[in-house]
Amino acid sequence: MDETKKASAEDSLIARYFKPLATDPGAFGLVDDAAVLKTQGDDIVVTTDAIVEGVHFLPQDPPGTIARKALRVNLSDLAAKGAVPAGFVLTLALRDADDAWLEPFARGLGEDAALFSCPLLGGDTVSTPGPLMISITAFGRVPVGKMVHRSGAKPGDRVVVTGTIGDAALGLGILKGGAAATALAGDAAAKEMLAGRYRVPEPRNALAKAVRDHASAAMDVSDGLAGDLAKLCAASGVSAVIDAQSIPLSVPAATLLARGTVGIEAIVSGGDDYEILCAISENRFEAFAQAAGLAGVAVTSIGTVIGGAAVPRFLDPQGREIALHRRSFSHF
């Protein structure tokens, strides 16, 4: 295929599937080489994440869930920074332009772009002989100087998480036919819930303002609670002590833990939770919890920030430290 035909095929693909998603005037209908994002007097927060077939999603996953996950993992970063979504750009690496795959992918992406008020601003499509890859760079807005950093946690702060922890890692195990799938063989609803948590995370954008108003430090949990807490503590120059029994679990996760199908290490190091992890001062926690309740997001205090540079400790109900041989998912 000559270069003119290649360009024409790409232009046709973009016009058919992605131009309808470019609803922001600054996207110029995807006919230009760049977009304009108006600042409206705010700081612009920028984050980027890529998801790769076989690493972040399975080859048999529905295209619509892949699209939603690609956008939502970036929206989760914005939420943890206290930012309101403003738009995103998309890079899509495809083995071929398969309409049967692209149509539900674009539909799922468009539905989430509308749901989270985060329109497509532009991007690129390329061909690849390797695995599918979707890379998104998302933009958000915060009042000037108000982005919440990882650095800022102080001794005495509470360690707080949203939602439940460990579901996505268990969901991946179910989709791969592992021990969790066998243990829950008679509970289709539990298996579906856990698999759904892996395929389509729930970014906590409804809590962005509360995080901005009350958190001294925050990040999203993408690589595992234990590993990401260590990152937040290192950036803040502190440590933490966590009551493992306080970590919020879904009913299926608690069941699998109680049965011994999985251990606490799998829960806190598995990754893909996309919940918010934050440090909240004692005198702000009640206000934060009330704001979370109004936003419809469950929050749980699981431990305390302490001084020092030691790796955060996880304690069992008897106060003994739990040995964690693996703290997070690693890409390499």
XYZ file of C-alpha atoms in Angstrom, residues 110-330:
221
model
C -17.310 7.546 23.792
C -19.730 6.544 26.523
C -17.075 6.994 29.200
C -15.823 10.251 27.679
C -19.369 11.580 28.051
C -19.929 10.040 31.492
C -16.803 11.646 32.953
C -16.978 14.879 30.905
C -13.573 14.154 29.379
C -13.765 14.625 25.582
C -11.311 13.322 23.027
C -8.981 16.098 21.834
C -6.818 14.230 19.331
C -4.279 11.482 18.984
C -2.736 9.010 16.582
C -3.380 5.562 15.139
C -0.539 3.279 14.104
C -0.141 -0.307 13.002
C 1.870 -2.840 14.986
C 2.895 -6.452 14.424
C 2.873 -6.957 18.179
C 0.263 -6.774 20.928
C -2.473 -4.131 20.936
C -1.540 -1.001 22.863
C -3.704 1.923 23.931
C -1.981 4.977 25.365
C -3.948 7.893 26.754
C -2.754 11.242 28.007
C -5.426 12.936 30.094
C -5.690 16.554 31.160
C -7.412 17.901 34.238
C -7.969 21.254 35.911
C -7.269 22.320 39.492
C -7.260 25.770 41.082
C -3.803 27.332 40.859
C -1.346 25.633 43.204
C -3.892 23.150 44.565
C -2.799 19.856 42.977
C -2.353 17.183 45.650
C 1.127 15.630 45.611
C 2.502 12.345 46.905
C 4.800 14.396 49.113
C 2.997 15.996 52.031
C 2.012 13.186 54.394
C 2.945 13.974 58.001
C 3.327 11.828 61.128
C -0.049 11.508 62.796
C -2.024 11.609 59.547
C -4.479 8.816 58.934
C -3.852 6.486 55.992
C -7.139 6.276 54.084
C -8.297 4.303 51.052
C -11.448 4.402 48.966
C -13.565 1.427 47.939
C -12.247 -2.094 48.394
C -8.779 -3.514 47.842
C -7.658 -6.656 46.010
C -10.702 -7.310 43.823
C -8.999 -6.691 40.487
C -6.101 -9.052 41.161
C -8.587 -11.741 42.164
C -10.637 -10.976 39.059
C -7.602 -11.534 36.862
C -7.027 -14.853 38.597
C -10.612 -15.833 37.870
C -10.306 -14.905 34.196
C -7.153 -17.033 34.019
C -8.870 -19.976 35.689
C -6.813 -19.869 38.880
C -7.517 -20.933 42.456
C -10.059 -18.154 42.998
C -12.095 -19.405 40.042
C -12.183 -22.906 41.508
C -13.077 -21.661 44.993
C -15.960 -19.567 43.648
C -17.128 -22.113 41.085
C -20.668 -22.072 42.489
C -20.958 -18.286 42.785
C -21.298 -16.783 39.320
C -22.199 -13.330 40.668
C -19.031 -13.120 42.771
C -16.871 -14.210 39.866
C -18.516 -11.692 37.573
C -18.056 -8.881 40.082
C -14.353 -9.589 40.581
C -13.700 -9.973 36.855
C -15.539 -6.703 36.272
C -13.320 -4.928 38.790
C -10.295 -6.046 36.757
C -11.724 -5.169 33.379
C -13.458 -1.870 34.211
C -12.066 0.005 37.239
C -14.100 2.698 38.986
C -12.141 5.969 39.083
C -13.077 8.083 42.095
C -13.489 11.391 40.273
C -16.536 12.223 42.395
C -14.109 12.554 45.305
C -11.608 14.859 43.586
C -12.704 18.025 45.385
C -12.688 16.325 48.784
C -9.166 15.028 48.134
C -8.091 18.514 47.096
C -9.688 20.111 50.150
C -8.562 17.645 52.825
C -5.693 15.338 51.787
C -2.115 16.183 52.658
C -0.865 13.607 50.116
C -2.545 11.247 47.664
C -2.056 8.880 44.741
C -4.069 6.163 43.100
C -3.481 2.485 43.811
C -2.421 0.983 40.508
C 0.455 -1.383 41.343
C -0.739 -2.647 44.730
C -1.621 -1.017 48.043
C 1.604 -2.043 49.803
C 3.900 -0.875 47.016
C 2.050 2.353 46.327
C 1.918 3.226 50.033
C 5.689 2.762 50.119
C 5.997 5.192 47.191
C 3.807 7.803 48.893
C 5.737 7.466 52.158
C 9.106 7.706 50.390
C 8.031 10.873 48.575
C 6.841 12.350 51.885
C 9.869 11.255 53.905
C 7.752 9.244 56.375
C 6.652 5.686 57.122
C 3.334 4.120 58.129
C 1.777 1.359 60.191
C -1.243 -0.413 58.700
C -3.830 -2.541 60.486
C -4.288 -5.277 57.900
C -7.647 -6.242 59.378
C -8.943 -2.712 58.614
C -8.240 -2.938 54.887
C -11.662 -2.827 53.189
C -12.540 -6.000 51.305
C -15.480 -6.987 49.166
C -17.498 -9.982 50.317
C -15.933 -12.325 47.708
C -12.402 -11.161 48.585
C -13.063 -11.590 52.322
C -14.463 -15.055 51.649
C -11.406 -16.131 49.663
C -9.094 -14.731 52.351
C -10.996 -16.490 55.151
C -10.885 -19.795 53.285
C -7.147 -19.489 52.749
C -7.554 -19.501 48.977
C -5.481 -16.310 48.895
C -3.301 -14.629 51.498
C -3.146 -10.998 52.524
C -0.066 -10.512 50.326
C -2.113 -11.225 47.197
C -4.692 -8.676 48.352
C -2.275 -5.802 49.032
C 0.244 -6.367 46.245
C -1.854 -7.476 43.283
C -2.475 -4.115 41.619
C -5.175 -2.736 39.318
C -7.358 -1.487 42.196
C -7.450 2.149 40.982
C -8.675 3.323 44.343
C -7.382 6.503 46.001
C -4.785 6.216 48.753
C -4.365 9.368 50.806
C -3.047 10.828 54.030
C -5.581 12.881 56.000
C -4.809 14.829 59.159
C -6.833 13.776 62.192
C -8.683 17.100 62.371
C -9.784 16.818 58.725
C -10.809 13.184 58.573
C -14.410 13.663 59.682
C -15.004 16.389 57.092
C -13.379 14.205 54.432
C -15.536 11.237 55.380
C -18.683 13.368 55.239
C -17.739 14.697 51.790
C -17.056 11.150 50.626
C -20.457 10.057 51.890
C -22.132 12.845 49.932
C -20.149 11.790 46.849
C -21.236 8.174 47.301
C -17.697 6.874 47.783
C -16.791 4.604 50.702
C -13.595 5.556 52.548
C -11.751 3.613 55.244
C -9.023 4.599 57.678
C -6.501 1.727 57.681
C -3.502 3.028 59.592
C -1.300 5.893 60.657
C 1.600 7.809 59.162
C 4.668 7.719 61.424
C 8.099 9.274 61.355
C 11.121 7.543 59.893
C 12.181 6.081 56.575
C 11.314 2.412 57.124
C 9.111 0.541 54.668
C 5.483 0.719 55.876
C 4.517 -2.180 58.149
C 1.341 -4.242 57.935
C 0.217 -5.740 61.251
C -2.026 -8.735 61.946
C -4.811 -8.661 64.608
C -2.262 -9.583 67.286
C -0.051 -6.641 66.357
C 2.606 -8.781 64.690
C 4.233 -7.612 61.476
C 3.150 -9.496 58.359
C 6.056 -10.493 56.156
C 5.404 -9.329 52.599
C 7.759 -10.860 50.054
C 6.134 -8.967 47.189
C 4.668 -5.496 47.637
C 3.516 -4.532 44.159
C 3.058 -5.487 40.544
C 6.222 -4.838 38.517
